[in-house]
mmCIF file of C-alpha atoms in Angstrom:
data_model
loop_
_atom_site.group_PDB
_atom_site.id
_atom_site.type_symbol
_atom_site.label_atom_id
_atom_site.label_comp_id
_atom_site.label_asym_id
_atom_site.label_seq_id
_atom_site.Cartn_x
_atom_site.Cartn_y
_atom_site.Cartn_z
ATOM 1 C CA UNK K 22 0.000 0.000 0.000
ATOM 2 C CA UNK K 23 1.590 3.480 -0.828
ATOM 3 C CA UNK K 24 -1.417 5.386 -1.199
ATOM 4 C CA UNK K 25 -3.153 8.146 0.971
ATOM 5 C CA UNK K 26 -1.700 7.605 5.232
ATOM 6 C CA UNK K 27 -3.246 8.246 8.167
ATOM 7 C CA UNK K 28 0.465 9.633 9.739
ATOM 8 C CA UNK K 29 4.045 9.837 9.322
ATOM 9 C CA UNK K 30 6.410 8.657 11.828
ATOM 10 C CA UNK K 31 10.882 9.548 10.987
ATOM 11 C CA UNK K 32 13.478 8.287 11.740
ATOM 12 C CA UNK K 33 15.970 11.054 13.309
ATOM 13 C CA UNK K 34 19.542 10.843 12.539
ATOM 14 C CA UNK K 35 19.971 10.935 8.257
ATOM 15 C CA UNK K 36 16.299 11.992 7.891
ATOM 16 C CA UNK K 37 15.623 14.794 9.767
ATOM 17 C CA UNK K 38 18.660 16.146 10.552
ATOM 18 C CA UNK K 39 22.543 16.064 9.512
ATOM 19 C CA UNK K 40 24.101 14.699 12.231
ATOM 20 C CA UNK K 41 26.449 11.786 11.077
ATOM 21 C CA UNK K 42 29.601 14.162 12.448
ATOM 22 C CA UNK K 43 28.213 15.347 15.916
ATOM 23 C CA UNK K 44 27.119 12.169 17.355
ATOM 24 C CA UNK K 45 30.207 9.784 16.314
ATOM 25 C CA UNK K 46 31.802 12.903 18.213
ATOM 26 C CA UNK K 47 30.015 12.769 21.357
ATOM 27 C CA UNK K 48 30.008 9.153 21.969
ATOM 28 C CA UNK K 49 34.436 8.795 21.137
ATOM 29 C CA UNK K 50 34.628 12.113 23.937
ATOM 30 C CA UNK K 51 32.622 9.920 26.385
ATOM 31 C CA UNK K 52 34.303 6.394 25.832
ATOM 32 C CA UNK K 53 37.585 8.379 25.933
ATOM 33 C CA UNK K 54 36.312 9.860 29.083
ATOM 34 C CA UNK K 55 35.123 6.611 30.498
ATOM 35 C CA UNK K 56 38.806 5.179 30.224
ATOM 36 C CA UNK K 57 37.686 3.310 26.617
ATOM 37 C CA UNK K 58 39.823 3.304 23.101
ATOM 38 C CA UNK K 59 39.660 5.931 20.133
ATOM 39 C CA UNK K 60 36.861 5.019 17.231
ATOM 40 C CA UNK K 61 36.941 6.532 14.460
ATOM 41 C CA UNK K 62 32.940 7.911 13.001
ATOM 42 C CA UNK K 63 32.920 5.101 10.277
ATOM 43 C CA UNK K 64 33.435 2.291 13.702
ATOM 44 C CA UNK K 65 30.505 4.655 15.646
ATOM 45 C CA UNK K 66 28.315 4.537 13.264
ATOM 46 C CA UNK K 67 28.182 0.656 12.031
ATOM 47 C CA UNK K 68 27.493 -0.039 15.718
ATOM 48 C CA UNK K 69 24.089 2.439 15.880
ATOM 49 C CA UNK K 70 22.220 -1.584 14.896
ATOM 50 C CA UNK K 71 23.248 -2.839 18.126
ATOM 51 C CA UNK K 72 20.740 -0.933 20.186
ATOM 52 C CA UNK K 73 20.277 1.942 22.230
ATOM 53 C CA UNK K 74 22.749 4.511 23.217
ATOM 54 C CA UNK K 75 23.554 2.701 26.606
ATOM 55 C CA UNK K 76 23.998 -0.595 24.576
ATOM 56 C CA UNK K 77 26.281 1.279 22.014
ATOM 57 C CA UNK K 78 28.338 2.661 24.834
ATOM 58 C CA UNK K 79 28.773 -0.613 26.347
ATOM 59 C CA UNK K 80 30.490 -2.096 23.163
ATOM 60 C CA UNK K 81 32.145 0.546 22.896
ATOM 61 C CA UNK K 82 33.572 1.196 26.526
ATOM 62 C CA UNK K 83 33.910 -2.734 26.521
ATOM 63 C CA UNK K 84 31.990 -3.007 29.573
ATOM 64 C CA UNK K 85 28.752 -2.145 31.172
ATOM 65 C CA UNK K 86 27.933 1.664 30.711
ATOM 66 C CA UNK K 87 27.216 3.350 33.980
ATOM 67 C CA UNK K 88 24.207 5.996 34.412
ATOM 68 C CA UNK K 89 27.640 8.040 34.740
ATOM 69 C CA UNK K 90 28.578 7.211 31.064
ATOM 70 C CA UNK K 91 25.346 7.651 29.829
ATOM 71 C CA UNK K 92 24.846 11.139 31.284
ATOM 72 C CA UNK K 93 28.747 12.589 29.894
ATOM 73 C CA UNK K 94 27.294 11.096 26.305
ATOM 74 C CA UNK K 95 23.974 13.583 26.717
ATOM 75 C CA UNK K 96 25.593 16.371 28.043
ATOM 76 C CA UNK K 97 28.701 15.897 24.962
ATOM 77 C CA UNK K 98 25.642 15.814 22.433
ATOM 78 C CA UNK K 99 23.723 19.034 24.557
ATOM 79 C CA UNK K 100 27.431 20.900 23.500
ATOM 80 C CA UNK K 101 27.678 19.985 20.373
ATOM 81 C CA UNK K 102 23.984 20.089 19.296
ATOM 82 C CA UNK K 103 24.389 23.440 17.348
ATOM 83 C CA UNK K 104 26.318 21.926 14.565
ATOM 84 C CA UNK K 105 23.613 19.700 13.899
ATOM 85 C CA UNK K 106 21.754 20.914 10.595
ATOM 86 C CA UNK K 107 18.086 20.100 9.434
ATOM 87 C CA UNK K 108 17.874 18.574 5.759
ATOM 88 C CA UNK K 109 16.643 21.237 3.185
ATOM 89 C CA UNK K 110 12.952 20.858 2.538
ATOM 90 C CA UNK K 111 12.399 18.793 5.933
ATOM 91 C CA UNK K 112 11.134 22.123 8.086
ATOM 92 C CA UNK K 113 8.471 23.298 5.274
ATOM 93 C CA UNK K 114 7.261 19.776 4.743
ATOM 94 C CA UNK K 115 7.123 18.966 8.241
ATOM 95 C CA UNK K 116 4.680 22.060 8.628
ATOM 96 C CA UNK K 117 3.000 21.471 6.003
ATOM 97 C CA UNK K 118 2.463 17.251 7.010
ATOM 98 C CA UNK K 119 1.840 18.296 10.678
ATOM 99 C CA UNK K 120 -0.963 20.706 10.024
ATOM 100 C CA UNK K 121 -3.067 17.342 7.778
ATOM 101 C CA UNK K 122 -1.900 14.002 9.921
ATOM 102 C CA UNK K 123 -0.604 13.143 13.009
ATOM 103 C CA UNK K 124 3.212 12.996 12.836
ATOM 104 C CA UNK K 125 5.478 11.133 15.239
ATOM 105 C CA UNK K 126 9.744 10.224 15.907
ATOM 106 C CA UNK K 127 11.161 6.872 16.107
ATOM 107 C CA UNK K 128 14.980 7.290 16.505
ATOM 108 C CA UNK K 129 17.694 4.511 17.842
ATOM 109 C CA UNK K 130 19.261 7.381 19.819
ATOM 110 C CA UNK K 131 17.570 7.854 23.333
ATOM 111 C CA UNK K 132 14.174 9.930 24.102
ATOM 112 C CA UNK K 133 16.887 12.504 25.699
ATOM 113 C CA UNK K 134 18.892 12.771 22.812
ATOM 114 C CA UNK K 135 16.154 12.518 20.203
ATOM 115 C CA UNK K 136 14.620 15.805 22.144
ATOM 116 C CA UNK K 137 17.971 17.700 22.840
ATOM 117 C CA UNK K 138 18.866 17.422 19.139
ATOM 118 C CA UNK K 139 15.374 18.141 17.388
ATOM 119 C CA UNK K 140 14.807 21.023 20.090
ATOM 120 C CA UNK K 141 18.132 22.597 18.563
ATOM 121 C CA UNK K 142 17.006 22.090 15.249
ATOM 122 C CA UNK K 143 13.684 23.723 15.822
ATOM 123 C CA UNK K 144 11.869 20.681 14.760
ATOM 124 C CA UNK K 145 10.883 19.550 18.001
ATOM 125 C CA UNK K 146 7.424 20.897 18.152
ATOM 126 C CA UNK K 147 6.141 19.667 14.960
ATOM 127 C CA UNK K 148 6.091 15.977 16.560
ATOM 128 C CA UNK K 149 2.931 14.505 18.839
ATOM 129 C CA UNK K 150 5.267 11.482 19.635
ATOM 130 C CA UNK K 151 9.117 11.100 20.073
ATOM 131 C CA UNK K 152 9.921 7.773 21.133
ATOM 132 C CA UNK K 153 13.792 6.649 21.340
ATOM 133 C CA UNK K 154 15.332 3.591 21.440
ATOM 134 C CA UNK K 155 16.069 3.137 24.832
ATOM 135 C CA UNK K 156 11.922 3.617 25.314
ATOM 136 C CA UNK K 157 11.546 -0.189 22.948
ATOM 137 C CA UNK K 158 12.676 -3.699 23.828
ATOM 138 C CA UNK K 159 14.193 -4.594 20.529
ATOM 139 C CA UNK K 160 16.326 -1.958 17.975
ATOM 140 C CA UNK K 161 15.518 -1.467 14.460
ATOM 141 C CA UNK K 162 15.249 -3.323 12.301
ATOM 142 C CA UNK K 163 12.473 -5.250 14.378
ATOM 143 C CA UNK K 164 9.255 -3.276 14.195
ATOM 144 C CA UNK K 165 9.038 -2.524 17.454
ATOM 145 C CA UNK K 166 9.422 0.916 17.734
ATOM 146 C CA UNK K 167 7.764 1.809 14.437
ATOM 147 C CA UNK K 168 4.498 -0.151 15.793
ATOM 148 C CA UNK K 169 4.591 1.208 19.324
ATOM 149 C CA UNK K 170 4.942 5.212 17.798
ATOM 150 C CA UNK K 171 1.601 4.402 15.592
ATOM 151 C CA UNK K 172 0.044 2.965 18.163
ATOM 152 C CA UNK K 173 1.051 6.447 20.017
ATOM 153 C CA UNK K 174 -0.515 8.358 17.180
ATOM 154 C CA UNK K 175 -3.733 5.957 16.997
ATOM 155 C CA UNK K 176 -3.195 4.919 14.096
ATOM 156 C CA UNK K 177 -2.767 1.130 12.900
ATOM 157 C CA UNK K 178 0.668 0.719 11.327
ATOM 158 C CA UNK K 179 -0.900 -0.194 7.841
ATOM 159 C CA UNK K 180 -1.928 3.139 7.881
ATOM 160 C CA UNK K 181 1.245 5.142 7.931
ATOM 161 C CA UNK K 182 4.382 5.275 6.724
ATOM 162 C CA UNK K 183 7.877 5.130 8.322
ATOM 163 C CA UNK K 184 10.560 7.470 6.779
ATOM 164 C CA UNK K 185 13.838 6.625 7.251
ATOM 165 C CA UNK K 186 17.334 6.056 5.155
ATOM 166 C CA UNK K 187 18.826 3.598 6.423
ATOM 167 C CA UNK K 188 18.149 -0.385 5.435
ATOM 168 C CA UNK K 189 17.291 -0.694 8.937
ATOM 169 C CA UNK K 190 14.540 2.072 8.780
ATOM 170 C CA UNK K 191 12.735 0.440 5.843
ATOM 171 C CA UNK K 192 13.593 -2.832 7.284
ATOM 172 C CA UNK K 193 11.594 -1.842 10.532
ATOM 173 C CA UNK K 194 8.969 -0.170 8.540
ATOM 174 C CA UNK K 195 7.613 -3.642 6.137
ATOM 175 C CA UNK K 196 8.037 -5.533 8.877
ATOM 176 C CA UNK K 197 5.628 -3.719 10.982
ATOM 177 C CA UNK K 198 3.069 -2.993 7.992
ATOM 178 C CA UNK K 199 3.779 0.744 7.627
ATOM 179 C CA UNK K 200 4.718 1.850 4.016
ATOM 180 C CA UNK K 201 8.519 1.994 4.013
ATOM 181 C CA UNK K 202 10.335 4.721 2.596
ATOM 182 C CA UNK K 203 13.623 5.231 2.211
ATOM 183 C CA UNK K 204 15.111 9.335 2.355
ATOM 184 C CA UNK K 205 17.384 8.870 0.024
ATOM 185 C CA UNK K 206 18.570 12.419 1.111
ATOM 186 C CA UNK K 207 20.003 10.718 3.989
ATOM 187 C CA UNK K 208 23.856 9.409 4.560
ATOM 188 C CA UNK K 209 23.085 5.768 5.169
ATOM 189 C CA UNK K 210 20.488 5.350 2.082
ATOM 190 C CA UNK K 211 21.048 2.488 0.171
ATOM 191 C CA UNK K 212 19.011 2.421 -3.291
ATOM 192 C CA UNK K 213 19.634 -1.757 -2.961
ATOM 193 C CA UNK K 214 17.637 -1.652 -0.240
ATOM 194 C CA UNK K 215 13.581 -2.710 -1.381
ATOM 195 C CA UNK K 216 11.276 -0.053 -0.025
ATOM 196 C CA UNK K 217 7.686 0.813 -1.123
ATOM 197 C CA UNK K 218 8.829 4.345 -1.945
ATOM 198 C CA UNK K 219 12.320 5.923 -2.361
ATOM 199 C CA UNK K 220 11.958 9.914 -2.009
ATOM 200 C CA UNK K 221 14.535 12.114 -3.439
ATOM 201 C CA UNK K 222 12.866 15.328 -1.468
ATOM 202 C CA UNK K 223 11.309 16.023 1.688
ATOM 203 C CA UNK K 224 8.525 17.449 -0.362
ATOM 204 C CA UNK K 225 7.620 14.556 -1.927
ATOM 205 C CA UNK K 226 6.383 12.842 1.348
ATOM 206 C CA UNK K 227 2.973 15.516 0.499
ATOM 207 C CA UNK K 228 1.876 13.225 -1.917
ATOM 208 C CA UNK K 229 1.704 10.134 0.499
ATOM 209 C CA UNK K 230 -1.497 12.762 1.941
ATOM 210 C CA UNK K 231 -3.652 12.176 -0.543
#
């Protein structure tokens, strides 16, 4: 199905906003301040599949992460927040989506980063739901989050769509009913990847509105 939805729920990171620099950053300043080795973004990133922020900080601290750990990872992401840009197109269509369906966040980062980083980007008020990854039992690309954000909304996941561009976004998305679409605006898109749509422009998401 790929006609007319009921809502829109994103993905965060590569969707919404730019932020493939600033939050490799802030995790390598808190595992270095945790006593843990030097990643590089590239090692960062390919472990965002793993889970939620306090599982990524684990692996990469090598043991458990401590509420400690946890809190120097917000608080590096709260300073470095302001580098973080918004995709162009994604402010005018979120307005423009917000104002005709209910519209909703499902990131892998935490609830607390998901809202320090789309409060900096001025996005933060277009959403009735922002659920992180810590706030799900199981990461993307099980549908867990995806189904518990449209159930959020009130909306049965056949009748919305998940936006996301990663494989793991449209992964999550068919596999909990919602029409998948890929941004392929984002870093991690993958044009191998099957999705019901693959969206060159923000914009384009309007005609998922019917």
């Amino acid at each position: 199905m790929t006609g007319p939805v009921d809502a829109i729920v994103f993905d965060m990171d590569g969707t919404l906003v730019e932020s493939h620099a600033v939050v490799p950053a802030a995790y390598r300043a808190a595992v270095r301040a945790g006593g843990g080795p030097s990643y590089t973004d590239a090692e960062v990133i390919a472990g965002y599949s793993i889970g939620s922020p306090a599982d990524l900080l684990a692996h990469l601290l090598r043991r458990p992460a401590s509420g400690e750990d946890l809190d120097r990872y917000h608080t590096e992401l709260d300073a470095l927040a302001g580098r973080v840009r918004v995709y162009p197109g994604v402010a005018d269509a979120l307005a423009e989506i917000a104002a005709r369906v209910p519209v909703g966040v499902f990131t892998g980062a935490s609830h607390r980063a998901a809202e320090i980083l789309l409060d900096r980007a001025g996005l933060l008020g277009h959403f009735e739901v922002v659920l992180g990854g810590d706030q799900v039992d199981r990461p993307k690309p099980a549908p867990d989050g995806v189904e518990a954000a449209c159930r959020r909304l009130g909306v049965p996941p056949g009748r919305a769509a998940y936006v996301g561009d990663s494989p793991l976004d449209v992964r999550a998305a068919r596999r909990s009913g919602a029409v998948a679409v890929a941004a392929a605006w984002g870093h991690q898109y993958d044009p191998d990847e099957p999705a019901d749509l693959s969206l060159s422009r923000p914009g384009e998401l309007l005609a998922l509105l019917g």
